[in-house]
Tab-separated table of C-alpha atoms in Angstrom:
chain	number	residue	atom	x	y	z
A	1	MET	CA	247.379	131.188	96.916
A	2	SER	CA	244.059	133.017	96.913
A	3	LEU	CA	242.119	134.144	99.868
A	4	GLU	CA	239.142	131.537	98.959
A	5	LEU	CA	241.567	128.526	99.445
A	6	MET	CA	242.963	129.910	102.771
A	7	ALA	CA	239.886	128.777	104.944
A	8	PRO	CA	239.603	125.073	103.644
A	9	LEU	CA	243.311	124.615	103.894
A	10	MET	CA	243.139	126.044	107.451
A	11	PHE	CA	240.259	123.846	108.562
A	12	GLY	CA	242.095	120.797	106.786
A	13	GLY	CA	245.551	121.974	108.601
A	14	LEU	CA	243.766	121.615	111.869
A	15	VAL	CA	242.289	118.083	111.062
A	16	VAL	CA	245.874	116.933	110.286
A	17	PHE	CA	247.315	118.114	113.452
A	18	LEU	CA	244.410	116.427	115.404
A	19	LEU	CA	244.802	113.078	113.606
A	20	LEU	CA	248.482	113.264	114.506
A	21	GLY	CA	247.524	113.449	118.071
A	22	TYR	CA	248.651	116.926	119.096
A	23	PRO	CA	246.826	118.374	121.850
A	24	VAL	CA	243.813	120.331	120.805
A	25	ALA	CA	244.691	123.686	122.381
A	26	PHE	CA	248.291	123.858	120.962
A	27	SER	CA	246.614	122.507	117.505
A	28	LEU	CA	244.338	125.392	117.186
A	29	ALA	CA	246.492	128.095	118.370
A	30	ALA	CA	249.686	126.834	116.058
A	31	THR	CA	247.180	126.529	113.005
A	32	GLY	CA	245.904	129.991	113.714
A	33	LEU	CA	249.186	131.726	113.826
A	34	PHE	CA	250.950	129.651	110.968
A	35	PHE	CA	248.005	130.755	108.633
A	36	GLY	CA	247.875	134.188	109.837
A	37	LEU	CA	251.653	134.608	109.084
A	38	VAL	CA	251.598	133.055	105.877
A	39	GLY	CA	248.260	135.148	105.071
A	40	MET	CA	250.171	138.251	105.957
A	41	GLU	CA	253.328	137.230	104.046
A	42	LEU	CA	251.317	136.570	100.952
A	43	GLY	CA	249.590	140.076	101.407
A	44	LEU	CA	246.165	138.454	101.888
A	45	LEU	CA	245.850	139.601	105.723
A	46	HIS	CA	246.452	142.809	107.209
A	47	PRO	CA	248.921	142.898	110.234
A	48	SER	CA	246.414	144.766	112.245
A	49	LEU	CA	244.282	141.811	112.222
A	50	LEU	CA	246.432	140.005	114.984
A	51	GLN	CA	246.588	143.145	116.978
A	52	ALA	CA	242.976	142.129	118.113
A	53	LEU	CA	244.226	138.869	119.636
A	54	PRO	CA	245.613	140.350	123.005
A	55	GLU	CA	242.396	141.907	123.565
A	56	ARG	CA	240.561	138.707	122.934
A	57	VAL	CA	242.722	136.616	125.260
A	58	LEU	CA	242.278	139.309	128.103
A	59	GLY	CA	238.437	139.201	127.337
A	60	ILE	CA	238.410	135.630	128.199
A	61	MET	CA	240.151	136.081	131.378
A	62	ALA	CA	237.686	138.723	132.241
A	63	ASN	CA	234.858	136.639	131.694
A	64	SER	CA	233.045	136.008	134.878
A	65	THR	CA	230.666	133.327	133.531
A	66	LEU	CA	233.586	130.954	133.252
A	67	LEU	CA	234.006	131.093	136.928
A	68	ALA	CA	231.113	128.806	137.151
A	69	ILE	CA	233.239	125.883	135.642
A	70	PRO	CA	235.776	125.917	138.475
A	71	PHE	CA	232.826	126.149	140.933
A	72	PHE	CA	230.704	123.328	139.653
A	73	THR	CA	233.784	121.269	139.288
A	74	PHE	CA	235.054	121.647	142.980
A	75	MET	CA	231.628	120.884	143.966
A	76	GLY	CA	231.362	117.470	142.156
A	77	LEU	CA	234.845	116.552	143.419
A	78	ILE	CA	234.000	117.260	147.065
A	79	LEU	CA	230.636	115.403	146.967
A	80	GLU	CA	232.005	112.613	145.157
A	81	ARG	CA	234.655	112.365	147.889
A	82	SER	CA	232.393	112.812	150.602
A	83	GLY	CA	230.538	109.721	150.131
A	84	MET	CA	227.211	110.962	148.992
A	85	ALA	CA	226.957	108.493	145.993
A	86	GLU	CA	227.701	105.650	148.275
A	87	ASP	CA	224.592	106.605	150.688
A	88	LEU	CA	222.333	107.333	147.745
A	89	LEU	CA	223.064	104.051	146.002
A	90	ASP	CA	222.621	102.012	149.080
A	91	THR	CA	219.371	103.628	150.067
A	92	ILE	CA	217.706	103.834	146.772
A	93	GLY	CA	218.937	100.110	146.256
A	94	GLN	CA	217.227	99.076	149.540
A	95	LEU	CA	214.043	100.976	148.219
A	96	PHE	CA	213.939	99.562	145.018
A	97	GLY	CA	215.980	96.385	145.079
A	98	SER	CA	213.069	93.766	145.488
A	99	ILE	CA	211.262	94.449	142.357
A	100	ARG	CA	212.493	92.953	139.068
A	101	GLY	CA	215.301	95.440	137.736
A	102	GLY	CA	215.271	97.329	140.725
A	103	ILE	CA	218.780	97.855	141.115
A	104	ALA	CA	219.030	99.145	137.534
A	105	TYR	CA	216.167	101.462	138.359
A	106	ALA	CA	218.102	102.689	141.181
A	107	VAL	CA	221.401	103.234	139.084
A	108	VAL	CA	219.235	105.307	136.704
A	109	PHE	CA	217.625	107.490	139.580
A	110	VAL	CA	220.995	108.058	141.305
A	111	GLY	CA	222.702	108.959	138.114
A	112	ALA	CA	220.056	111.705	137.419
A	113	LEU	CA	220.395	112.713	141.090
A	114	LEU	CA	224.138	112.888	141.038
A	115	ALA	CA	224.091	114.714	137.658
A	116	ALA	CA	222.097	117.457	139.286
A	117	THR	CA	224.440	117.741	142.028
A	118	THR	CA	228.049	116.991	140.934
A	119	GLY	CA	227.779	117.490	137.318
A	120	VAL	CA	230.907	115.257	136.730
A	121	VAL	CA	230.523	112.352	134.340
A	122	ALA	CA	233.800	110.593	135.705
A	123	ALA	CA	232.821	110.882	139.390
A	124	SER	CA	229.170	109.366	138.696
A	125	VAL	CA	230.461	106.455	136.508
A	126	LEU	CA	233.299	105.488	138.872
A	127	ALA	CA	231.166	105.537	141.891
A	128	MET	CA	228.153	103.583	140.489
A	129	GLY	CA	230.577	101.278	138.990
A	130	LEU	CA	232.382	100.460	142.216
A	131	ILE	CA	229.313	99.951	144.156
A	132	SER	CA	226.415	98.735	141.963
A	133	LEU	CA	228.279	96.753	139.477
A	134	PRO	CA	229.613	93.958	141.908
A	135	VAL	CA	225.960	93.863	143.467
A	136	MET	CA	224.350	93.495	140.239
A	137	MET	CA	226.655	90.726	139.284
A	138	ARG	CA	226.068	88.994	142.487
A	139	TYR	CA	222.383	88.584	141.941
A	140	GLY	CA	222.571	87.600	138.274
A	141	TYR	CA	222.100	90.897	136.179
A	142	SER	CA	222.900	90.610	132.367
A	143	LYS	CA	226.690	91.692	132.096
A	144	ARG	CA	225.693	94.017	129.291
A	145	LEU	CA	222.593	95.482	130.984
A	146	ALA	CA	224.497	96.145	134.067
A	147	SER	CA	227.613	97.873	132.483
A	148	GLY	CA	225.410	99.769	129.897
A	149	VAL	CA	222.962	101.240	132.377
A	150	ILE	CA	225.697	102.319	134.658
A	151	ALA	CA	227.785	103.982	131.883
A	152	ALA	CA	224.729	105.781	130.386
A	153	SER	CA	223.294	106.779	133.856
A	154	GLY	CA	226.630	108.433	134.493
A	155	THR	CA	226.711	110.440	131.242
A	156	LEU	CA	223.458	112.218	132.437
A	157	ALA	CA	225.869	114.531	134.203
A	158	GLN	CA	226.568	115.988	130.628
A	159	ILE	CA	223.074	117.329	129.911
A	160	ILE	CA	221.304	117.624	133.303
A	161	PRO	CA	222.242	121.014	134.748
A	162	PRO	CA	224.759	122.029	136.280
A	163	SER	CA	226.462	120.555	133.241
A	164	LEU	CA	229.980	121.883	132.517
A	165	VAL	CA	229.350	121.505	128.686
A	166	LEU	CA	226.240	123.900	128.777
A	167	ILE	CA	228.383	126.519	130.170
A	168	VAL	CA	230.985	126.149	127.633
A	169	LEU	CA	228.235	126.017	124.848
A	170	ALA	CA	226.617	129.434	126.422
A	171	ASP	CA	229.837	130.999	126.331
A	172	GLN	CA	230.703	129.885	122.770
A	173	MET	CA	227.218	130.679	121.445
A	174	GLY	CA	226.743	133.917	123.215
A	175	ALA	CA	223.526	132.532	124.971
A	176	SER	CA	222.720	132.632	128.704
A	177	VAL	CA	223.795	129.811	130.716
A	178	GLY	CA	220.390	130.003	132.629
A	179	ASP	CA	218.553	129.370	129.631
A	180	LEU	CA	220.612	126.473	128.596
A	181	TYR	CA	220.002	125.043	131.977
A	182	GLU	CA	216.214	125.601	131.760
A	183	GLY	CA	215.952	124.163	128.200
A	184	ALA	CA	218.059	121.059	128.907
A	185	LEU	CA	216.154	120.253	132.021
A	186	VAL	CA	213.411	118.260	130.467
A	187	PRO	CA	215.425	116.370	127.779
A	188	GLY	CA	217.987	115.330	130.452
A	189	LEU	CA	215.072	114.130	132.643
A	190	GLY	CA	213.638	112.512	129.590
A	191	LEU	CA	216.565	110.675	128.885
A	192	ALA	CA	216.747	109.253	132.353
A	193	GLY	CA	212.919	108.183	131.823
A	194	LEU	CA	213.933	106.432	128.571
A	195	TYR	CA	216.793	104.535	130.502
A	196	ALA	CA	214.204	103.234	132.951
A	197	ALA	CA	211.940	102.535	130.211
A	198	TRP	CA	214.504	100.239	128.635
A	199	VAL	CA	215.157	98.454	131.871
A	200	LEU	CA	211.589	97.534	132.121
A	201	VAL	CA	211.516	96.436	128.618
A	202	VAL	CA	214.511	94.046	129.108
A	203	SER	CA	212.974	92.987	132.387
A	204	LEU	CA	209.777	91.879	130.550
A	205	VAL	CA	211.366	90.285	127.689
A	206	LYS	CA	214.183	88.776	129.372
A	207	PRO	CA	213.541	88.474	133.048
A	208	GLU	CA	216.718	86.542	134.113
A	209	ALA	CA	218.584	89.552	132.768
A	210	ALA	CA	217.322	91.994	135.574
A	211	PRO	CA	216.122	89.786	138.469
A	212	GLY	CA	214.966	91.337	141.932
A	213	CYS	CA	217.286	91.036	144.908
A	214	PRO	CA	216.283	88.420	147.410
A	215	PRO	CA	214.638	89.404	150.496
A	216	LYS	CA	217.566	88.408	152.716
A	217	SER	CA	219.861	90.983	150.936
A	218	ARG	CA	217.531	94.034	152.465
A	219	THR	CA	218.512	95.319	155.911
A	220	LEU	CA	216.314	98.005	156.281
A	221	TYR	CA	212.376	98.085	156.579
A	222	GLY	CA	209.509	100.152	157.460
A	223	SER	CA	210.187	103.377	159.528
A	224	ALA	CA	213.864	102.511	159.339
A	225	LEU	CA	214.019	102.737	155.469
A	226	VAL	CA	211.794	105.774	155.402
A	227	ALA	CA	214.151	107.558	157.917
A	228	LYS	CA	217.052	106.363	155.880
A	229	VAL	CA	215.501	107.572	152.602
A	230	PHE	CA	214.875	110.920	154.081
A	231	THR	CA	218.273	111.684	155.474
A	232	SER	CA	219.947	110.619	152.333
A	233	MET	CA	217.795	112.347	149.976
A	234	VAL	CA	217.077	115.732	151.668
A	235	PRO	CA	220.920	117.035	151.453
A	236	PRO	CA	221.313	116.612	147.919
A	237	LEU	CA	217.952	118.088	147.342
A	238	VAL	CA	218.850	121.214	149.179
A	239	LEU	CA	221.920	121.528	147.288
A	240	ILE	CA	219.865	121.175	143.866
A	241	PHE	CA	217.793	124.015	145.113
A	242	LEU	CA	220.885	126.213	146.212
A	243	VAL	CA	222.219	125.566	142.588
A	244	LEU	CA	219.453	125.265	140.140
A	245	GLY	CA	216.593	126.649	142.098
A	246	THR	CA	218.068	129.915	142.570
A	247	ILE	CA	219.290	130.287	138.892
A	248	PHE	CA	215.885	129.098	137.662
A	249	LEU	CA	214.332	131.731	139.910
A	250	GLY	CA	216.373	134.633	138.747
A	251	VAL	CA	217.777	134.979	142.440
A	252	ALA	CA	221.472	133.995	141.438
A	253	THR	CA	223.320	133.960	138.206
A	254	PRO	CA	225.040	130.621	137.265
A	255	THR	CA	228.316	131.831	138.542
A	256	GLU	CA	226.811	132.692	141.950
A	257	GLY	CA	224.867	129.486	141.805
A	258	GLY	CA	228.084	127.537	141.596
A	259	ALA	CA	229.670	129.252	144.317
A	260	MET	CA	226.757	128.554	146.421
A	261	GLY	CA	227.008	124.981	145.474
A	262	ALA	CA	230.735	124.695	146.262
A	263	SER	CA	229.956	126.221	149.533
A	264	GLY	CA	227.189	123.845	150.006
A	265	ALA	CA	229.318	120.852	149.197
A	266	ILE	CA	231.980	121.790	152.044
A	267	ILE	CA	229.336	122.151	154.535
A	268	MET	CA	227.986	118.665	153.707
A	269	ALA	CA	231.319	117.208	153.827
A	270	LEU	CA	231.824	118.792	157.217
A	271	VAL	CA	228.461	117.609	158.647
A	272	LYS	CA	229.427	113.996	157.365
A	273	ARG	CA	232.762	114.538	159.003
A	274	LYS	CA	234.285	113.653	155.680
A	275	LEU	CA	236.213	116.950	155.101
A	276	ARG	CA	239.692	116.281	155.435
A	277	TRP	CA	243.029	118.341	154.376
A	278	ASP	CA	244.287	115.581	151.737
A	279	LEU	CA	240.498	115.373	150.197
A	280	LEU	CA	240.209	119.299	149.964
A	281	LYS	CA	243.993	119.480	148.421
A	282	GLN	CA	243.027	116.534	145.754
A	283	ALA	CA	239.802	118.421	144.916
A	284	VAL	CA	241.630	121.807	144.383
A	285	GLU	CA	244.370	120.349	142.354
A	286	SER	CA	241.789	118.338	139.973
A	287	THR	CA	239.829	121.690	139.814
A	288	ALA	CA	242.740	123.732	138.824
A	289	THR	CA	243.738	121.023	136.146
A	290	MET	CA	240.297	120.850	134.817
A	291	THR	CA	239.979	124.723	134.525
A	292	SER	CA	243.365	125.209	132.902
A	293	PHE	CA	242.643	122.582	130.408
A	294	VAL	CA	239.268	124.334	129.379
A	295	MET	CA	240.855	127.753	129.491
A	296	PHE	CA	243.892	126.659	127.231
A	297	ILE	CA	241.480	125.278	124.671
A	298	LEU	CA	239.624	128.395	124.797
A	299	VAL	CA	242.493	130.439	124.086
A	300	GLY	CA	243.486	128.281	121.384
A	301	SER	CA	240.091	128.376	119.636
A	302	THR	CA	240.362	132.231	119.979
A	303	VAL	CA	243.370	132.328	118.069
A	304	PHE	CA	242.122	130.031	115.395
A	305	SER	CA	238.770	131.805	115.086
A	306	LEU	CA	240.160	135.300	114.805
A	307	VAL	CA	242.475	134.195	111.707
A	308	PHE	CA	239.762	131.874	110.297
A	309	ARG	CA	237.319	134.813	110.217
A	310	GLY	CA	239.823	136.934	108.695
A	311	VAL	CA	240.087	134.705	105.771
A	312	ASN	CA	236.467	134.682	105.459
A	313	GLY	CA	236.216	131.170	107.101
A	314	ASP	CA	232.997	131.930	108.540
A	315	LEU	CA	231.389	132.654	105.226
A	316	TRP	CA	232.955	129.651	103.609
A	317	VAL	CA	231.342	127.371	106.339
A	318	GLU	CA	228.014	129.358	106.029
A	319	HIS	CA	227.912	128.814	102.223
A	320	LEU	CA	228.491	125.123	102.606
A	321	LEU	CA	225.772	124.642	105.183
A	322	SER	CA	223.093	127.055	103.974
A	323	ASP	CA	222.926	125.647	100.554
A	324	LEU	CA	222.337	122.238	101.653
A	325	PRO	CA	219.211	120.568	100.238
A	326	GLY	CA	216.491	120.556	102.448
A	327	GLY	CA	216.993	123.998	104.060
A	328	THR	CA	216.955	124.270	107.807
A	329	LEU	CA	215.811	120.513	108.292
A	330	GLY	CA	218.935	119.580	105.949
A	331	PHE	CA	221.142	121.647	108.081
A	332	LEU	CA	220.136	120.065	111.328
A	333	ILE	CA	220.354	116.444	109.794
A	334	VAL	CA	223.667	117.009	108.505
A	335	VAL	CA	225.216	118.798	111.584
A	336	ASN	CA	223.753	116.130	113.822
A	337	VAL	CA	225.276	113.533	111.681
A	338	MET	CA	228.569	115.431	111.723
A	339	ILE	CA	228.773	115.905	115.621
A	340	PHE	CA	227.787	112.128	116.017
A	341	LEU	CA	230.781	111.035	113.735
A	342	LEU	CA	233.234	113.627	115.375
A	343	ALA	CA	232.353	112.301	118.857
A	344	PHE	CA	233.979	108.862	117.870
A	345	PHE	CA	237.256	110.690	118.004
A	346	LEU	CA	236.890	114.009	119.897
A	347	ASP	CA	235.383	114.701	123.542
A	348	TYR	CA	232.583	117.164	124.124
A	349	PHE	CA	234.790	119.963	124.980
A	350	GLU	CA	236.861	119.752	121.831
A	351	ILE	CA	233.824	119.553	119.780
A	352	ALA	CA	232.333	122.801	121.516
A	353	PHE	CA	235.360	124.853	121.083
A	354	ILE	CA	236.076	123.880	117.377
A	355	MET	CA	232.684	123.303	115.711
A	356	VAL	CA	230.136	125.391	117.626
A	357	PRO	CA	231.883	128.657	116.902
A	358	LEU	CA	231.341	127.570	113.140
A	359	LEU	CA	227.841	126.174	113.452
A	360	ALA	CA	226.211	128.826	115.457
A	361	PRO	CA	226.372	131.890	112.991
A	362	VAL	CA	224.860	129.812	110.239
A	363	ALA	CA	222.057	128.317	112.475
A	364	GLN	CA	221.229	132.117	113.823
A	365	LYS	CA	221.190	133.241	110.128
A	366	LEU	CA	218.425	130.363	109.260
A	367	GLY	CA	216.436	131.545	112.092
A	368	ILE	CA	217.141	128.779	114.776
A	369	ASP	CA	216.831	129.636	118.396
A	370	LEU	CA	220.416	129.345	119.449
A	371	VAL	CA	219.022	128.026	123.047
A	372	TRP	CA	217.327	125.342	121.425
A	373	PHE	CA	220.288	124.574	119.049
A	374	GLY	CA	222.606	124.490	121.958
A	375	VAL	CA	220.483	122.019	123.978
A	376	LEU	CA	220.310	119.775	120.644
A	377	LEU	CA	224.109	119.816	120.321
A	378	ALA	CA	224.531	118.995	124.037
A	379	VAL	CA	222.269	115.887	123.718
A	380	ASN	CA	224.061	114.685	120.700
A	381	MET	CA	227.440	115.282	122.362
A	382	GLN	CA	226.369	113.323	125.115
A	383	THR	CA	227.013	110.425	122.804
A	384	SER	CA	230.659	110.927	122.899
A	385	PHE	CA	230.644	109.312	126.394
A	386	LEU	CA	229.291	106.174	125.167
A	387	HIS	CA	230.733	105.569	121.606
A	388	PRO	CA	232.514	102.564	121.454
A	389	PRO	CA	235.425	102.258	121.111
A	390	PHE	CA	236.360	105.611	122.548
A	391	GLY	CA	233.731	106.568	124.775
A	392	PHE	CA	235.243	108.141	127.903
A	393	ALA	CA	232.482	106.665	130.156
A	394	LEU	CA	233.290	103.125	128.872
A	395	PHE	CA	236.931	103.685	129.892
A	396	TYR	CA	235.886	104.877	133.254
A	397	LEU	CA	233.838	101.745	133.732
A	398	ARG	CA	236.452	99.457	132.366
A	399	SER	CA	239.053	100.827	134.933
A	400	VAL	CA	236.828	99.601	137.862
A	401	ALA	CA	234.888	96.658	136.383
A	402	PRO	CA	235.519	93.046	137.799
A	403	LYS	CA	237.848	91.106	135.452
A	404	ASN	CA	235.020	88.738	134.534
A	405	ILE	CA	233.167	91.529	132.609
A	406	LYS	CA	234.856	91.793	129.218
A	407	THR	CA	235.453	94.957	127.393
A	408	THR	CA	233.023	93.558	124.547
A	409	ASP	CA	230.342	93.237	127.214
A	410	ILE	CA	230.703	97.048	128.148
A	411	TYR	CA	230.753	97.937	124.499
A	412	TRP	CA	227.694	95.996	123.573
A	413	GLY	CA	225.932	97.088	126.868
A	414	ALA	CA	226.286	100.707	125.559
A	415	VAL	CA	224.820	100.321	122.176
A	416	PRO	CA	221.101	100.474	123.198
A	417	PHE	CA	221.549	103.591	125.288
A	418	VAL	CA	223.440	105.373	122.168
A	419	LEU	CA	220.303	104.442	120.256
A	420	ILE	CA	218.224	105.981	122.805
A	421	GLN	CA	220.341	109.196	122.947
A	422	ILE	CA	219.765	109.243	119.176
A	423	ILE	CA	216.102	109.147	119.566
A	424	MET	CA	216.083	111.976	122.099
A	425	VAL	CA	218.093	113.871	119.326
A	426	ALA	CA	215.136	113.277	116.977
A	427	VAL	CA	212.641	114.208	119.665
A	428	VAL	CA	214.198	117.473	120.288
A	429	ILE	CA	213.963	118.406	116.633
A	430	ALA	CA	210.715	117.292	116.244
A	431	PHE	CA	209.320	118.811	119.272
A	432	PRO	CA	211.471	121.962	120.091
A	433	GLY	CA	208.762	122.927	122.725
A	434	ILE	CA	210.243	120.566	125.192
A	435	VAL	CA	213.234	123.036	125.338
A	436	THR	CA	211.784	126.483	124.256
A	437	SER	CA	208.534	126.380	126.257
A	438	HIS	CA	210.670	125.929	129.435
A	439	VAL	CA	212.817	128.927	128.795
A	440	SER	CA	211.594	132.077	130.456
A	441	LYS	CA	214.267	134.370	128.873
A	442	ALA	CA	215.725	132.506	125.875
A	443	ALA	CA	216.339	135.369	123.226
A	444	GLY	CA	213.841	134.903	120.559
A	445	ALA	CA	211.684	132.322	122.253
A	446	ILE	CA	208.215	132.078	120.695
A	447	SER	CA	205.093	131.148	122.549
A	448	GLY	CA	202.348	129.156	120.608
A	449	SER	CA	201.455	125.514	119.987
A	450	GLY	CA	203.897	122.776	119.268
A	451	ALA	CA	203.067	122.855	115.639
A	452	ASP	CA	203.932	126.577	115.278
A	453	GLU	CA	207.200	125.845	117.083
A	454	ILE	CA	207.836	122.924	114.495
A	455	ARG	CA	207.268	125.252	111.600
A	456	ARG	CA	209.217	127.952	113.000
A	457	GLN	CA	212.365	125.790	113.459
A	458	LEU	CA	211.946	124.150	109.756
A	459	GLU	CA	211.311	127.240	108.103
A	460	ALA	CA	214.287	129.329	106.899
A	461	PRO	CA	213.385	133.104	106.885
A	462	GLU	CA	214.335	135.040	103.656
A	463	ASN	CA	216.511	137.707	105.538
A	464	PRO	CA	219.005	136.829	108.230
A	465	ALA	CA	217.573	136.845	111.735
A	466	SER	CA	218.657	139.569	114.073
A	467	PRO	CA	221.203	138.576	116.770
A	468	PRO	CA	219.956	137.670	120.055
A	469	SER	CA	219.792	140.354	122.801
A	470	GLY	CA	221.265	137.674	125.470
A	471	SER	CA	221.222	138.099	129.124
A	472	ASP	CA	222.755	140.644	131.128
A	473	GLU	CA	225.386	138.238	132.391
A	474	MET	CA	226.442	136.651	128.964
A	475	SER	CA	227.775	138.872	126.137
A	476	ARG	CA	228.146	138.333	122.480
A	477	PRO	CA	231.092	136.149	121.853
A	478	ASP	CA	232.793	139.017	119.832
A	479	GLU	CA	232.177	141.540	122.206
A	480	GLY	CA	235.048	142.525	124.533
A	481	LYS	CA	237.291	140.571	122.299
A	482	GLY	CA	238.143	142.746	119.597
A	483	ASP	CA	236.690	140.563	116.722
A	484	THR	CA	233.625	141.921	115.505
A	485	LYS	CA	232.427	141.516	111.956
A	486	SER	CA	232.597	145.028	111.355
A	487	GLU	CA	236.248	144.857	112.709
A	488	ILE	CA	237.399	142.336	110.226
A	489	GLU	CA	235.679	143.833	107.314
A	490	ARG	CA	237.200	147.250	107.892
A	491	MET	CA	240.820	145.548	108.350
A	492	LEU	CA	240.223	143.629	104.907
A	493	ASN	CA	239.041	146.987	103.213
A	494	GLN	CA	242.149	148.747	104.594
A	495	GLN	CA	244.285	146.006	103.153
A	496	GLN	CA	242.763	146.151	99.792
């Protein structure tokens, strides 16, 4: 067996393990170790290659940026269990309910607000499904519109900061978490606006599908309604400033912002007298489970990537993608189609850990801004929550939906919102300025007109782009992990 065949066989072996249903973390690690041992047995790899593995694993454990994952997860779980979603939905429903499609607008608004505070898709979908869906059915909303808008609004937690997937993408790409947060804010809010626009279109074309609530359903008017809106809105807005405002202003790192958000969530629960010992215990256990899940996949992907690079897998992927017809635009189209199809079978964490380390070096060589590329992938991966038949948001909604709502209603209701997300992917490609113009510290960010930025993204340079400097908080994926390009080349030269 030659070294050139190792990379495609290794990638194919990983696909086989995943299709057989083995856990992603163990599939990655087992594939990497197996092909590493086979390569050494055949004399294709030097044993010193795997000596970098302990240092890489320790580098993951010492990565302080990944602390933001348990902080934001804990914050979201505490807020979800403290009743903030119920208060917001009830108050905003009272405010918008009288207009046609008002409850659907309220769901979109609250979904965006929950995304900026909890950052947890499951919490948003379950809360809105339990509270808003029965109300929408009672007042005669279309089953497909009601289920679709709830599932789609819940997935905004994937793209609107503080999104967990943006933290993972930043770590895998060697970019700054704060930069990705800044870049993703406008596309995330743009998606919320497009969801609301779709509700408006449905309410105009088919008024009976999105009726207004009867006056008798409203219990608050005048100053009482204003006071309720104020008291319900101020706490989450303060929390959003504590988390995102301090990060955007440069006062706090994402990890510090997550710690402040977790502290703020505990304070809010205490003020509302919702902080009980059983609630705190459940939040801590769920946070530990989620964090362990992420870390196991990250360790497994590190084992896989170390051996994959050792067999020149990164060069194999680079040649496959950089030689595509259409240059950089062809690369972007193929990558987005591939991510879209993979999202039918893999969730966003698995895509981020498996595909992003392979795609980011090629994108960098083609001169694509990694922050812009990360936001583009995040918008695309958001569709993984809405893809029939395996979208997790659809499963969450199915678990709490009334029995009179069929699974086919939920699936068909999600289709228009999947198309809206695809439209947003095209918008980000065509107008990269909606990402890069809002990033103050993105490595390689270029000022200028929208036309200049479009030309920059779609024109590949003749020479490879220099690696981004990154921020003080984030380091390159290979630094501190014992797997730089030069180390692998040196090992392979020694073996030869």
